[in-house]
Structure formats: structure tokens, C-alpha cells
Amino acid sequence: MENKKISNIKNICCIGAGYVGGPTMAVLAANNPNIKVNVVDTNKTKLDLWNSENLDELPIYEPGLSDLIHKNRGRNLFFTSNISDCIKEADMIFISVNTPTKIKGLGAGYASDLKWVESSARQVAEFANGHTIVVEKSTLPVRTAQTIKSILQAYEEKGDFQGDKKSFSILSNPEFLAEGTAINDLQNPDRVLIGGEDDNAIKLLEKIYLNWVDRNKILTTDLWSSELSKIVSNAFLAQRISSINSISALCELTEANINNVSHAVGMDNRIGKKFLSAGPGFGGSCFKKDISNLIYICKHYGLEDVADYWESVISINDWQKKRISKIIVEKLYGNLSDKKISIFGFSFKPNTNDTRESPAISICKDLLEEGCLISIYDPRVTEEQICLELGDNKQVSSEKNKSNAKWTKNEDLYECTLNSDAILLLTDWEDFYNMNLKKLIKNMRIPSWIFDTRNVINHKEAKSVGFNMWKLGNG
Ligand code: NAD
Ligand code: UGA
């Protein structure tokens, strides 16, 4: 690839207006008023929502996002389906498309499906003009830049639409934002990682970040280390959660308290206190996908033992979800038919409307399989989204339980518990910290249970108003 020089970035195109592309470009545009940022997507419905006058309709809920969109959209930030023109105009292109786990074919269940990355690379290759810097923002298996490079190189010879030669530089710039805190994470990142071989391209991307990020937080590496570091960061975070969740079960059997254990362990500076909250298992679109990908790569290179080690992080996560469903059935006398369970929280974590891999999905499915009715309260997840996760017509698929197994979505927390036998708290939304427990129990059948998987509810208070209480990790 040629190492041509661009002196200044004036126009950016981001392919993919999802959970990463939208917020990332909103923050980038806000901090670089002189750069025009076009966010493109193939999904027109999503783009309409990004362009909606009513900021409550944005396709993603993130604290602080609507304010940023309000201030920057139409100024130097645009959401559009005009992919070819935006690529043509751009000096720098971010690829922020989805990279889910393959569901069929070679590597199914483990390898990342690079279909969307490849189609983005082909679009870039076809429409780019002159020299273009291509930035991998999506999380990609180590050495994917090589695939992108070979696609782009094949088009370099063809020339651009004016007949001039086109050329490309490739950078890896993985994103570390967490949902629910995306804007703050983007505005104040722990680090910005840039991997690449072209010093000029690295400097230009660095310059963009320097408008709001300290130089000492910007780390430059080779391409492959950058790609791998992203996946390893997620694997380490997930591993901490599986570690603490495994101990939560031991606490329940030994009368220890998981909060006290987490606190004591986390006070060791070498361990640190973050990511030690036990819960119903990690969810979100990335942890499982990225560890699966790590396992796939390890196996590819013959590192079976390393692959097994990381596989166990996923196994513990699945085990934790199953364990919770089982405890509920056992506590409710081994029978859920004709019972009602109120689910508090359906998103995989608070402050997001994202339900991808939410532990609520598999736990609700297990409970529905047992034949109970489920009523769900979540402040941000829509009924349509729950329908996509739990199935149509509010009916569970199993023939066996079809007659009485169904779910409803409630807009009111207190109405949600009407005639319920139990509350199952799965997401630690702020709304759940100061609930009126007396008011909640008044609507419920007796004996009334709370199953708290996030250690949110005050045990003593719940008992004093008459609840039977099970708290994750408490003996
Ligand atoms: P997403 O599904 O929310 O968004 C991806 C978008 O790309 C979709 O809107 C899709 O329509 C669009 N798209 C796909 N192919 C396209 C094409 N050829 N042209 C135009 N648009 C196209 O995904 P996401 O959550 O934003 O994740 C994107 C990447 O970022 C993934 O690799 C993910 O692992 C990584 N990541 C995600 C997060 C997160 O919190 N969600 C954080 C860090 C990194
Ligand atoms: C995670 C990483 O934190 C981000 O750095 C990364 O960029 C992102 O994945 C990604 O690549 O997609 P995210 O999945 O949005 O971010 O949210 P997290 O805060 O990491 O939470 C993931 C899951 O772990 C949630 O279900 C959460 O409830 C659970 N969790 C988290 C716990 O159970 N305990 C904890 O102590 C922390």
C-alpha cells in the first residue's frame, strides 16, 4: 500500500450507526467542530430515528446522548444513507459495523462473522477517492486488518472515479466504551489505542483525539497488538465477573456475604475494586462474543489448554444463569404453573435499552418453560424488543406449556406486581433502590418472595414488611 500523505482531516465517514458508531461520532464531532462527520448505515429506519426531531426517539438510550445530538446534528454531524457519496468525500473512514459470532459454517458459535466488515471494506474500496485512512473501530479478530488490506489493495490498481490512483492506510482504533456510560467513557477515556504502520495516518488520528484527550492517554502500537488488546480487555473483565459469580455460590453455602468478600478482596490495590459485583451473569453484545473469538483463535493456533481456560469463563456465566432459575423453582415449592413472577429489569445493565445477551432472556425463558406468567418492568426496554427476545404473541414456544405460559410488559412498577408470587430483580436500575416495599407487597400473593440477583434491596426492610427474601451470594 502506498504511504501517501494527507495533511489535515476535514471529512470523516463512519460506517455503522449503532451503539458504537452513533455515540462515538457524536463525541468526535462535538470536539472537532471543523470536521464534517457523516454517519452512514444500511438500516434506513435506524437513520430516521437518529434524525428524528423528537430526541426521545433516538435508536439508542445513553445518558447525555440526546443533548449531544441536539447540539451537533445538522452542524457538523449527519446521519445519512448516502454511503457512496460519504465515502467519496471522506479523508478518514471508521468501520463501526457489527461483528457477531458466526451462527453457521466454519467456526460457528466461536468465530466472528466478518460479513459486514468485508462488505464495508468493499464499499470503501469501490467509492474511495485519492488517499483514504481506514480505521477499524469494530472489535475484530487479530490480523483482520490483513483481510481489509488485501481487499483495498485489489482496488488500488483500478483507480478512483476521476481515473486517479487510490490508496489506503489502515489503522486499528478499538472502542472501549461501556453502554450506559458511553458518553462519559468517550469524553474521558482511560486510554485511546491506535495501532498501525503509517506514522502520518497515526498522527492525523491522534490529532483528532488530542482535541479532548490527554496525550499521555493515547497509546500507539502495532496493528496486531491493538486488535488483540481489545479482545483481551473484554476477556479479562468478563473473567473477573465469572470469578466473583463462582464465589457467590460458595457464599450462599457457607453463610459468608458476597459483598463483604468483594469489598475485602477489592481493597487489595493489586486486585482493585471494580468489576467485582456478583450478579446473574454478564450480558451485553460483546463479552461472550469476544471470548468465543479468543477461544477460536487459540484453537486455530493449537493452544487447546488456553482455549479451555477461557471457555470456562463462559461456562460459569451460563451456569450462574441456570442456577438462579433453579433456585427460584425450588423456593417456590418446585412448581411454577399458575404462578406469576414479576421481572424487574430486562436490559443487560442499567441506563441502556440494549438487551443483547441479557441474562434476563435465558432466565425468563427457563421460568416460562416451567409454566408461569411473567410480568416485566424495565424503564427503557420496549415491548417490541422483549417480543424479539422472548418470542411472538407473548407465547412460549414449548407445546407442553403453551396454554398458560406467557409474558406481559408493565409500564408501572407497582402494577407489575399485581397478584405476583415473586419479584425477580435482574438489572440494577436506579428505580429499584428506593422502592416502597410496603406498596409492592400489598398487591402480591402470599407467601411473597423477592429474589435479588444484584444486591439492591435492603434485606431487613424487605423481611420487616413480610417478604421472603433470597439474595445472591448471601448465606
Ligand atoms: P450495532 O449492531 O449496534 O451497529 C452496527 C451497525 O452497522 C448497524 O446499524 C448495521 O445496520 C450497520 N451496518 C452493518 N453493515 C453495514 C454496511 N455494510 N454499511 C453500512 N452500515 C452497516 O453494533 P455495535 O454495538 O455498535 O458494535 C459495533 C462494533 O463495535 C462491534 O464490533 C462491537 O464488538 C464493537 N463494540 C461494541 C461496543 C458496545 O458497547 N456495543 C463497545 C465497544 C466495541
Ligand atoms: C463492555 C466493556 O466494559 C467495555 O469496555 C467494552 O468496550 C464493551 O464491553 C464492548 O466491547 O462491547 P458493556 O458490555 O457495555 O461494556 O458493559 P459492562 O459494564 O462491561 O457490563 C457487562 C455485563 O457485566 C453486564 O451484564 C453487567 O451487569 C455485568 N457486570 C459488570 C457484573 O455482573 N458485575 C460487575 O461487577 C460488572
PDB file of C-alpha atoms and ligand atoms in Angstrom, residues 139 175-179 230 234 237 241 245 274-287 290 348-349 359 428 454, ligand 2:
ATOM      1  CA  THR A 139     -13.851  -5.252  17.535  1.00  0.00           C
ATOM      2  CA  GLU A 175     -13.501   1.224  21.202  1.00  0.00           C
ATOM      3  CA  PHE A 176     -13.611   0.633  24.972  1.00  0.00           C
ATOM      4  CA  LEU A 177     -16.875   2.423  25.845  1.00  0.00           C
ATOM      5  CA  ALA A 178     -19.362   0.595  28.054  1.00  0.00           C
ATOM      6  CA  GLU A 179     -23.075   1.013  27.434  1.00  0.00           C
ATOM      7  CA  LYS A 230      -9.339  -5.101  22.669  1.00  0.00           C
ATOM      8  CA  ASN A 234     -13.055  -7.777  27.388  1.00  0.00           C
ATOM      9  CA  LEU A 237     -13.305  -8.036  32.503  1.00  0.00           C
ATOM     10  CA  ILE A 241     -17.279 -11.385  36.771  1.00  0.00           C
ATOM     11  CA  ASN A 245     -20.039 -15.150  40.499  1.00  0.00           C
ATOM     12  CA  LYS A 274     -14.022  -2.551  40.027  1.00  0.00           C
ATOM     13  CA  PHE A 275     -15.910  -5.353  38.285  1.00  0.00           C
ATOM     14  CA  LEU A 276     -16.323  -7.419  41.412  1.00  0.00           C
ATOM     15  CA  SER A 277     -20.106  -7.122  41.767  1.00  0.00           C
ATOM     16  CA  ALA A 278     -21.739 -10.532  41.692  1.00  0.00           C
ATOM     17  CA  GLY A 279     -24.858 -10.774  39.560  1.00  0.00           C
ATOM     18  CA  PRO A 280     -26.961 -13.018  37.338  1.00  0.00           C
ATOM     19  CA  GLY A 281     -24.124 -13.344  34.810  1.00  0.00           C
ATOM     20  CA  PHE A 282     -22.627 -10.926  32.343  1.00  0.00           C
ATOM     21  CA  GLY A 283     -24.680  -9.923  29.329  1.00  0.00           C
ATOM     22  CA  GLY A 284     -24.161  -7.463  26.518  1.00  0.00           C
ATOM     23  CA  SER A 285     -23.276  -7.993  22.911  1.00  0.00           C
ATOM     24  CA  CYS A 286     -19.542  -8.301  23.377  1.00  0.00           C
ATOM     25  CA  PHE A 287     -18.172 -10.315  26.308  1.00  0.00           C
ATOM     26  CA  ASP A 290     -15.171 -11.666  22.125  1.00  0.00           C
ATOM     27  CA  PHE A 348     -28.332  -6.385  30.387  1.00  0.00           C
ATOM     28  CA  LYS A 349     -27.301  -3.471  32.621  1.00  0.00           C
ATOM     29  CA  PRO A 359     -29.241 -12.709  31.493  1.00  0.00           C
ATOM     30  CA  ASP A 428     -29.761  -2.745  38.950  1.00  0.00           C
ATOM     31  CA  ARG A 454     -27.968  -7.583  42.215  1.00  0.00           C
TER      32      ARG A 454
HETATM   33  C1  UGA B   2     -18.061  -3.957  28.000  1.00  0.00           C
HETATM   34  C2  UGA B   2     -16.738  -3.346  28.461  1.00  0.00           C
HETATM   35  O1  UGA B   2     -16.885  -2.890  29.808  1.00  0.00           O
HETATM   36  C3  UGA B   2     -16.333  -2.183  27.557  1.00  0.00           C
HETATM   37  O2  UGA B   2     -15.046  -1.703  27.940  1.00  0.00           O
HETATM   38  C4  UGA B   2     -16.260  -2.681  26.107  1.00  0.00           C
HETATM   39  O3  UGA B   2     -15.944  -1.616  25.239  1.00  0.00           O
HETATM   40  C5  UGA B   2     -17.628  -3.249  25.724  1.00  0.00           C
HETATM   41  O4  UGA B   2     -17.960  -4.334  26.639  1.00  0.00           O
HETATM   42  C6  UGA B   2     -17.641  -3.851  24.355  1.00  0.00           C
HETATM   43  O5  UGA B   2     -16.614  -4.180  23.802  1.00  0.00           O
HETATM   44  O6  UGA B   2     -18.763  -4.010  23.899  1.00  0.00           O
HETATM   45  P1  UGA B   2     -20.624  -3.347  28.281  1.00  0.00           P
HETATM   46  O7  UGA B   2     -20.845  -4.744  27.833  1.00  0.00           O
HETATM   47  O8  UGA B   2     -21.370  -2.260  27.619  1.00  0.00           O
HETATM   48  O9  UGA B   2     -19.076  -2.975  28.153  1.00  0.00           O
HETATM   49  O10 UGA B   2     -20.961  -3.228  29.840  1.00  0.00           O
HETATM   50  P2  UGA B   2     -20.200  -3.672  31.180  1.00  0.00           P
HETATM   51  O11 UGA B   2     -20.297  -2.575  32.138  1.00  0.00           O
HETATM   52  O12 UGA B   2     -18.858  -4.214  30.896  1.00  0.00           O
HETATM   53  O13 UGA B   2     -21.141  -4.841  31.708  1.00  0.00           O
HETATM   54  C7  UGA B   2     -21.206  -6.085  31.039  1.00  0.00           C
HETATM   55  C8  UGA B   2     -22.001  -7.058  31.875  1.00  0.00           C
HETATM   56  O14 UGA B   2     -21.305  -7.412  33.058  1.00  0.00           O
HETATM   57  C9  UGA B   2     -23.363  -6.505  32.343  1.00  0.00           C
HETATM   58  O15 UGA B   2     -24.326  -7.516  32.207  1.00  0.00           O
HETATM   59  C10 UGA B   2     -23.130  -6.166  33.806  1.00  0.00           C
HETATM   60  O16 UGA B   2     -24.280  -6.236  34.598  1.00  0.00           O
HETATM   61  C11 UGA B   2     -22.136  -7.256  34.196  1.00  0.00           C
HETATM   62  N1  UGA B   2     -21.305  -6.871  35.361  1.00  0.00           N
HETATM   63  C12 UGA B   2     -20.420  -5.859  35.267  1.00  0.00           C
HETATM   64  C13 UGA B   2     -21.421  -7.604  36.542  1.00  0.00           C
HETATM   65  O17 UGA B   2     -22.219  -8.543  36.647  1.00  0.00           O
HETATM   66  N2  UGA B   2     -20.611  -7.254  37.597  1.00  0.00           N
HETATM   67  C14 UGA B   2     -19.705  -6.248  37.527  1.00  0.00           C
HETATM   68  O18 UGA B   2     -19.002  -6.003  38.540  1.00  0.00           O
HETATM   69  C15 UGA B   2     -19.614  -5.522  36.337  1.00  0.00           C
END
